[in-house]
PDB file of C-alpha atoms in Angstrom:
ATOM      1  CA  ASP A   1      73.419 150.964  89.306  1.00  0.00           C
ATOM      2  CA  ALA A   2      70.269 152.485  88.059  1.00  0.00           C
ATOM      3  CA  LYS A   3      70.207 156.407  87.490  1.00  0.00           C
ATOM      4  CA  THR A   4      67.519 158.695  87.630  1.00  0.00           C
ATOM      5  CA  THR A   5      66.256 161.768  85.826  1.00  0.00           C
ATOM      6  CA  GLN A   6      64.363 164.698  87.566  1.00  0.00           C
ATOM      7  CA  PRO A   7      63.304 168.317  86.107  1.00  0.00           C
ATOM      8  CA  PRO A   8      65.710 170.401  88.168  1.00  0.00           C
ATOM      9  CA  SER A   9      62.833 173.067  89.332  1.00  0.00           C
ATOM     10  CA  MET A  10      58.797 173.212  89.681  1.00  0.00           C
ATOM     11  CA  ASP A  11      56.020 175.444  91.169  1.00  0.00           C
ATOM     12  CA  CYS A  12      52.970 174.388  92.669  1.00  0.00           C
ATOM     13  CA  ALA A  13      50.461 176.640  94.274  1.00  0.00           C
ATOM     14  CA  GLU A  14      49.535 176.276  97.552  1.00  0.00           C
ATOM     15  CA  GLY A  15      47.293 173.766  98.046  1.00  0.00           C
ATOM     16  CA  ARG A  16      46.897 172.451  94.943  1.00  0.00           C
ATOM     17  CA  ALA A  17      48.687 168.957  93.994  1.00  0.00           C
ATOM     18  CA  ALA A  18      52.340 169.036  93.255  1.00  0.00           C
ATOM     19  CA  ASN A  19      53.297 165.882  91.249  1.00  0.00           C
ATOM     20  CA  LEU A  20      56.911 165.348  91.003  1.00  0.00           C
ATOM     21  CA  PRO A  21      57.797 162.961  87.778  1.00  0.00           C
ATOM     22  CA  CYS A  22      60.800 161.154  87.709  1.00  0.00           C
ATOM     23  CA  ASN A  23      62.466 158.635  85.284  1.00  0.00           C
ATOM     24  CA  HIS A  24      63.917 155.809  86.321  1.00  0.00           C
ATOM     25  CA  SER A  25      64.319 153.673  82.632  1.00  0.00           C
ATOM     26  CA  THR A  26      67.158 151.847  83.235  1.00  0.00           C
ATOM     27  CA  ILE A  27      65.682 149.835  87.179  1.00  0.00           C
ATOM     28  CA  SER A  28      66.242 146.373  87.323  1.00  0.00           C
ATOM     29  CA  GLY A  29      63.646 144.184  88.830  1.00  0.00           C
ATOM     30  CA  ASN A  30      65.026 144.502  92.108  1.00  0.00           C
ATOM     31  CA  GLU A  31      65.689 147.710  92.729  1.00  0.00           C
ATOM     32  CA  TYR A  32      63.319 150.224  94.781  1.00  0.00           C
ATOM     33  CA  VAL A  33      61.889 153.439  93.823  1.00  0.00           C
ATOM     34  CA  TYR A  34      62.581 155.775  97.140  1.00  0.00           C
ATOM     35  CA  TRP A  35      61.777 159.577  97.894  1.00  0.00           C
ATOM     36  CA  TYR A  36      63.293 162.103 100.258  1.00  0.00           C
ATOM     37  CA  ARG A  37      62.928 165.681 100.890  1.00  0.00           C
ATOM     38  CA  GLN A  38      65.652 167.789 102.353  1.00  0.00           C
ATOM     39  CA  ILE A  39      64.084 171.678 103.434  1.00  0.00           C
ATOM     40  CA  HIS A  40      66.929 173.751 103.026  1.00  0.00           C
ATOM     41  CA  SER A  41      70.149 172.322 104.515  1.00  0.00           C
ATOM     42  CA  GLN A  42      68.529 170.470 107.050  1.00  0.00           C
ATOM     43  CA  GLY A  43      69.088 166.261 107.067  1.00  0.00           C
ATOM     44  CA  PRO A  44      66.839 164.848 104.107  1.00  0.00           C
ATOM     45  CA  GLN A  45      63.377 163.290 105.332  1.00  0.00           C
ATOM     46  CA  TYR A  46      62.460 159.864 103.762  1.00  0.00           C
ATOM     47  CA  ILE A  47      58.805 160.412 102.390  1.00  0.00           C
ATOM     48  CA  ILE A  48      57.945 156.949 100.946  1.00  0.00           C
ATOM     49  CA  HIS A  49      59.358 154.393  98.811  1.00  0.00           C
ATOM     50  CA  GLY A  50      57.806 151.320  96.385  1.00  0.00           C
ATOM     51  CA  LEU A  51      59.084 148.217  93.616  1.00  0.00           C
ATOM     52  CA  LYS A  52      56.184 147.856  91.571  1.00  0.00           C
ATOM     53  CA  ASN A  53      52.759 148.677  93.566  1.00  0.00           C
ATOM     54  CA  ASN A  54      51.881 152.538  94.038  1.00  0.00           C
ATOM     55  CA  GLU A  55      51.724 153.305  97.273  1.00  0.00           C
ATOM     56  CA  THR A  56      50.056 156.008  99.566  1.00  0.00           C
ATOM     57  CA  ASN A  57      50.883 157.081 103.495  1.00  0.00           C
ATOM     58  CA  GLU A  58      49.824 159.919 105.398  1.00  0.00           C
ATOM     59  CA  MET A  59      52.663 162.540 103.631  1.00  0.00           C
ATOM     60  CA  ALA A  60      52.331 161.549 100.298  1.00  0.00           C
ATOM     61  CA  SER A  61      51.491 158.562  96.985  1.00  0.00           C
ATOM     62  CA  LEU A  62      53.953 157.453  94.795  1.00  0.00           C
ATOM     63  CA  ILE A  63      52.639 156.137  91.651  1.00  0.00           C
ATOM     64  CA  ILE A  64      55.185 153.752  89.273  1.00  0.00           C
ATOM     65  CA  THR A  65      54.476 153.190  85.894  1.00  0.00           C
ATOM     66  CA  GLU A  66      53.913 149.107  84.816  1.00  0.00           C
ATOM     67  CA  ASP A  67      56.905 149.197  82.972  1.00  0.00           C
ATOM     68  CA  ARG A  68      58.634 150.738  86.132  1.00  0.00           C
ATOM     69  CA  LYS A  69      60.651 153.055  84.095  1.00  0.00           C
ATOM     70  CA  SER A  70      59.222 156.527  85.469  1.00  0.00           C
ATOM     71  CA  SER A  71      57.482 157.400  88.639  1.00  0.00           C
ATOM     72  CA  THR A  72      55.751 160.708  90.271  1.00  0.00           C
ATOM     73  CA  LEU A  73      55.232 161.585  93.303  1.00  0.00           C
ATOM     74  CA  ILE A  74      51.757 163.419  94.676  1.00  0.00           C
ATOM     75  CA  LEU A  75      51.809 165.730  97.439  1.00  0.00           C
ATOM     76  CA  PRO A  76      47.859 166.081  97.471  1.00  0.00           C
ATOM     77  CA  HIS A  77      47.970 169.197  98.774  1.00  0.00           C
ATOM     78  CA  ALA A  78      51.306 171.385  98.801  1.00  0.00           C
ATOM     79  CA  THR A  79      51.741 173.796 101.733  1.00  0.00           C
ATOM     80  CA  LEU A  80      54.147 176.199 102.250  1.00  0.00           C
ATOM     81  CA  ARG A  81      56.096 173.852 104.140  1.00  0.00           C
ATOM     82  CA  ASP A  82      56.599 171.813 101.600  1.00  0.00           C
ATOM     83  CA  THR A  83      59.012 173.693  99.783  1.00  0.00           C
ATOM     84  CA  ALA A  84      62.074 171.499  99.372  1.00  0.00           C
ATOM     85  CA  VAL A  85      64.595 169.813  96.853  1.00  0.00           C
ATOM     86  CA  TYR A  86      62.766 166.181  96.560  1.00  0.00           C
ATOM     87  CA  TYR A  87      65.304 162.874  95.223  1.00  0.00           C
ATOM     88  CA  CYS A  88      64.227 160.224  93.534  1.00  0.00           C
ATOM     89  CA  ILE A  89      66.632 157.657  94.793  1.00  0.00           C
ATOM     90  CA  VAL A  90      66.777 153.741  92.739  1.00  0.00           C
ATOM     91  CA  SER A  91      68.328 151.559  95.438  1.00  0.00           C
ATOM     92  CA  SER A  92      71.625 149.315  94.619  1.00  0.00           C
ATOM     93  CA  ARG A  93      71.811 146.198  96.060  1.00  0.00           C
ATOM     94  CA  ILE A  94      75.437 145.758  96.892  1.00  0.00           C
ATOM     95  CA  GLY A  95      75.472 141.761  98.139  1.00  0.00           C
ATOM     96  CA  GLY A  96      73.130 140.020 100.379  1.00  0.00           C
ATOM     97  CA  ASN A  97      70.579 142.753 101.736  1.00  0.00           C
ATOM     98  CA  ASN A  98      72.615 145.757 101.499  1.00  0.00           C
ATOM     99  CA  ARG A  99      71.824 148.132  99.617  1.00  0.00           C
ATOM    100  CA  LYS A 100      73.375 152.192  99.043  1.00  0.00           C
ATOM    101  CA  LEU A 101      71.371 155.062  98.171  1.00  0.00           C
ATOM    102  CA  ILE A 102      72.663 156.858  94.614  1.00  0.00           C
ATOM    103  CA  TRP A 103      71.644 160.395  94.898  1.00  0.00           C
ATOM    104  CA  GLY A 104      71.081 162.795  92.389  1.00  0.00           C
ATOM    105  CA  LEU A 105      70.267 166.728  92.135  1.00  0.00           C
ATOM    106  CA  GLY A 106      66.891 166.375  93.000  1.00  0.00           C
ATOM    107  CA  THR A 107      64.034 168.611  91.977  1.00  0.00           C
ATOM    108  CA  SER A 108      63.255 171.951  93.622  1.00  0.00           C
ATOM    109  CA  LEU A 109      59.670 172.380  93.980  1.00  0.00           C
ATOM    110  CA  ALA A 110      58.863 176.057  95.206  1.00  0.00           C
ATOM    111  CA  VAL A 111      55.215 176.056  97.080  1.00  0.00           C
ATOM    112  CA  ASN A 112      53.842 179.557  96.212  1.00  0.00           C
ATOM    113  CA  PRO A 113      50.892 181.356  97.993  1.00  0.00           C
TER     114      PRO A 113
ATOM    115  CA  ASP B   1      63.629 164.969 115.092  1.00  0.00           C
ATOM    116  CA  SER B   2      64.593 162.130 113.801  1.00  0.00           C
ATOM    117  CA  GLY B   3      66.180 161.088 116.629  1.00  0.00           C
ATOM    118  CA  VAL B   4      69.830 161.324 115.284  1.00  0.00           C
ATOM    119  CA  THR B   5      72.477 163.147 116.415  1.00  0.00           C
ATOM    120  CA  GLN B   6      75.439 164.864 115.505  1.00  0.00           C
ATOM    121  CA  THR B   7      78.053 166.742 116.878  1.00  0.00           C
ATOM    122  CA  PRO B   8      79.563 169.776 116.531  1.00  0.00           C
ATOM    123  CA  LYS B   9      76.951 171.704 114.074  1.00  0.00           C
ATOM    124  CA  HIS B  10      79.726 173.765 113.149  1.00  0.00           C
ATOM    125  CA  LEU B  11      83.194 173.413 112.586  1.00  0.00           C
ATOM    126  CA  ILE B  12      85.946 175.612 110.943  1.00  0.00           C
ATOM    127  CA  THR B  13      89.440 174.643 110.447  1.00  0.00           C
ATOM    128  CA  ALA B  14      91.923 175.455 108.626  1.00  0.00           C
ATOM    129  CA  THR B  15      93.862 173.200 106.166  1.00  0.00           C
ATOM    130  CA  GLY B  16      96.041 169.906 106.477  1.00  0.00           C
ATOM    131  CA  GLN B  17      94.220 169.796 109.918  1.00  0.00           C
ATOM    132  CA  ARG B  18      92.375 166.734 111.404  1.00  0.00           C
ATOM    133  CA  VAL B  19      88.732 166.812 112.206  1.00  0.00           C
ATOM    134  CA  THR B  20      86.179 164.126 114.264  1.00  0.00           C
ATOM    135  CA  LEU B  21      82.730 164.422 113.876  1.00  0.00           C
ATOM    136  CA  ARG B  22      80.384 161.895 115.809  1.00  0.00           C
ATOM    137  CA  CYS B  23      76.843 160.903 115.599  1.00  0.00           C
ATOM    138  CA  SER B  24      74.856 159.079 117.790  1.00  0.00           C
ATOM    139  CA  PRO B  25      71.730 157.207 115.838  1.00  0.00           C
ATOM    140  CA  ARG B  26      68.458 156.596 116.892  1.00  0.00           C
ATOM    141  CA  SER B  27      67.194 154.745 119.814  1.00  0.00           C
ATOM    142  CA  GLY B  28      67.311 150.626 118.452  1.00  0.00           C
ATOM    143  CA  ASP B  29      68.964 151.668 114.745  1.00  0.00           C
ATOM    144  CA  LEU B  30      71.839 149.002 114.405  1.00  0.00           C
ATOM    145  CA  SER B  31      73.158 150.612 110.832  1.00  0.00           C
ATOM    146  CA  VAL B  32      74.777 154.335 110.506  1.00  0.00           C
ATOM    147  CA  TYR B  33      75.445 156.122 107.158  1.00  0.00           C
ATOM    148  CA  TRP B  34      77.626 158.974 106.272  1.00  0.00           C
ATOM    149  CA  TYR B  35      77.312 161.465 103.565  1.00  0.00           C
ATOM    150  CA  GLN B  36      78.976 164.288 102.306  1.00  0.00           C
ATOM    151  CA  GLN B  37      77.109 167.247 100.505  1.00  0.00           C
ATOM    152  CA  SER B  38      79.120 169.810  98.964  1.00  0.00           C
ATOM    153  CA  LEU B  39      77.722 173.447  97.956  1.00  0.00           C
ATOM    154  CA  ASP B  40      74.500 172.659  95.251  1.00  0.00           C
ATOM    155  CA  GLN B  41      75.588 169.019  94.938  1.00  0.00           C
ATOM    156  CA  GLY B  42      73.675 165.956  95.388  1.00  0.00           C
ATOM    157  CA  LEU B  43      74.336 163.473  98.584  1.00  0.00           C
ATOM    158  CA  GLN B  44      77.401 161.429  98.238  1.00  0.00           C
ATOM    159  CA  PHE B  45      77.637 158.266 100.096  1.00  0.00           C
ATOM    160  CA  LEU B  46      80.728 157.317 101.572  1.00  0.00           C
ATOM    161  CA  ILE B  47      80.470 154.390 104.171  1.00  0.00           C
ATOM    162  CA  GLN B  48      77.727 152.515 105.970  1.00  0.00           C
ATOM    163  CA  TYR B  49      78.406 150.782 109.346  1.00  0.00           C
ATOM    164  CA  TYR B  50      75.963 147.820 110.772  1.00  0.00           C
ATOM    165  CA  ASN B  51      76.184 146.669 114.524  1.00  0.00           C
ATOM    166  CA  GLY B  52      80.271 147.739 114.734  1.00  0.00           C
ATOM    167  CA  GLU B  53      81.230 146.790 111.362  1.00  0.00           C
ATOM    168  CA  GLU B  54      82.079 148.313 108.112  1.00  0.00           C
ATOM    169  CA  ARG B  55      78.856 147.208 106.101  1.00  0.00           C
ATOM    170  CA  ALA B  56      79.467 149.120 102.863  1.00  0.00           C
ATOM    171  CA  LYS B  57      81.554 151.687 101.103  1.00  0.00           C
ATOM    172  CA  GLY B  58      80.826 154.460  98.662  1.00  0.00           C
ATOM    173  CA  ASN B  59      83.148 157.297  97.218  1.00  0.00           C
ATOM    174  CA  ILE B  60      85.270 157.733 101.021  1.00  0.00           C
ATOM    175  CA  LEU B  61      88.455 159.119 100.298  1.00  0.00           C
ATOM    176  CA  GLU B  62      91.995 157.542 101.665  1.00  0.00           C
ATOM    177  CA  ARG B  63      92.080 160.713 104.254  1.00  0.00           C
ATOM    178  CA  PHE B  64      88.841 159.911 105.599  1.00  0.00           C
ATOM    179  CA  SER B  65      87.859 157.058 108.000  1.00  0.00           C
ATOM    180  CA  ALA B  66      85.211 155.967 110.484  1.00  0.00           C
ATOM    181  CA  GLN B  67      84.007 153.743 113.187  1.00  0.00           C
ATOM    182  CA  GLN B  68      81.016 152.549 115.073  1.00  0.00           C
ATOM    183  CA  PHE B  69      81.749 151.612 118.153  1.00  0.00           C
ATOM    184  CA  PRO B  70      80.535 149.249 121.129  1.00  0.00           C
ATOM    185  CA  ASP B  71      77.578 151.525 122.073  1.00  0.00           C
ATOM    186  CA  LEU B  72      76.704 152.232 118.344  1.00  0.00           C
ATOM    187  CA  HIS B  73      77.466 155.716 118.352  1.00  0.00           C
ATOM    188  CA  SER B  74      80.343 156.263 115.260  1.00  0.00           C
ATOM    189  CA  GLU B  75      83.068 158.794 114.178  1.00  0.00           C
ATOM    190  CA  LEU B  76      83.966 160.360 111.156  1.00  0.00           C
ATOM    191  CA  ASN B  77      87.631 161.148 110.889  1.00  0.00           C
ATOM    192  CA  LEU B  78      88.468 164.039 108.288  1.00  0.00           C
ATOM    193  CA  SER B  79      92.950 164.143 108.171  1.00  0.00           C
ATOM    194  CA  SER B  80      94.838 166.711 106.088  1.00  0.00           C
ATOM    195  CA  LEU B  81      92.116 168.189 105.024  1.00  0.00           C
ATOM    196  CA  GLU B  82      91.903 170.574 102.391  1.00  0.00           C
ATOM    197  CA  LEU B  83      89.668 173.226 101.070  1.00  0.00           C
ATOM    198  CA  GLY B  84      87.263 170.737  98.652  1.00  0.00           C
ATOM    199  CA  ASP B  85      86.543 169.260 101.465  1.00  0.00           C
ATOM    200  CA  SER B  86      84.287 171.763 103.216  1.00  0.00           C
ATOM    201  CA  ALA B  87      80.499 170.149 102.851  1.00  0.00           C
ATOM    202  CA  LEU B  88      77.989 169.317 104.846  1.00  0.00           C
ATOM    203  CA  TYR B  89      78.159 166.153 106.477  1.00  0.00           C
ATOM    204  CA  PHE B  90      75.470 163.931 107.665  1.00  0.00           C
ATOM    205  CA  CYS B  91      75.117 160.804 109.675  1.00  0.00           C
ATOM    206  CA  ALA B  92      71.841 159.109 109.213  1.00  0.00           C
ATOM    207  CA  SER B  93      70.259 155.308 110.877  1.00  0.00           C
ATOM    208  CA  SER B  94      68.468 152.332 109.639  1.00  0.00           C
ATOM    209  CA  VAL B  95      67.432 149.621 112.364  1.00  0.00           C
ATOM    210  CA  LEU B  96      69.009 147.119 109.951  1.00  0.00           C
ATOM    211  CA  GLY B  97      71.569 146.609 107.266  1.00  0.00           C
ATOM    212  CA  ASP B  98      68.827 147.464 104.601  1.00  0.00           C
ATOM    213  CA  SER B  99      69.648 151.028 103.874  1.00  0.00           C
ATOM    214  CA  TYR B 100      65.606 152.275 102.335  1.00  0.00           C
ATOM    215  CA  GLU B 101      64.318 153.912 105.115  1.00  0.00           C
ATOM    216  CA  GLN B 102      66.842 156.148 106.679  1.00  0.00           C
ATOM    217  CA  TYR B 103      66.795 158.684 109.196  1.00  0.00           C
ATOM    218  CA  PHE B 104      69.261 161.330 108.981  1.00  0.00           C
ATOM    219  CA  GLY B 105      71.050 164.147 111.621  1.00  0.00           C
ATOM    220  CA  PRO B 106      71.132 167.601 111.171  1.00  0.00           C
ATOM    221  CA  GLY B 107      74.348 167.611 109.720  1.00  0.00           C
ATOM    222  CA  THR B 108      78.046 169.657 110.459  1.00  0.00           C
ATOM    223  CA  ARG B 109      78.700 171.926 108.904  1.00  0.00           C
ATOM    224  CA  LEU B 110      82.624 171.847 107.867  1.00  0.00           C
ATOM    225  CA  THR B 111      84.383 175.305 106.335  1.00  0.00           C
ATOM    226  CA  VAL B 112      88.267 174.616 105.901  1.00  0.00           C
ATOM    227  CA  THR B 113      89.933 177.644 105.136  1.00  0.00           C
TER     228      THR B 113
END
């Protein structure tokens, strides 16, 4: 299973873009990169996922390098409510269509006023 | 609100006891996942059910068991409880057996004394 490496913590000023990096150098060709966030002991919230191409939705953008060994989650205009732990996860396939998500410790993002 | 409900919110019990945690998935979701999150730790995947059948197993102890009922709600049974079982237990659901986009409940905080 591919593992991920994220910085333990980051700071960002309110209104600025938050760029959260993730290394996944052992990712295999059919593994997706997913991002979730968890706000203070609440249930994790799905943000976005991607395989090869960059992805964007109403919450964030995901930039995956061409070699797929790293990715960056971008929150374009961070607000105080974006303060959370952000998890970068690579799926592992357990036969057929089944995947389980391997969770690390994530990056604790603090958005400051 | 993710649409996933979990009961109870809090549970305090003594070592050696047995408890049952309950989860109702989002309407239409067939797959249920259980996770354990100890203090300052990442989420540990325990087990997945899909349409009533066990689909994948993670780091679930033999003292723990789960099932998914015909109405798709799920229960996680924890027995012979130890102090180290104190944790947040999250349930998540997804439409299919593909787990990349999961919706998490608010969690059950279990304290074993």
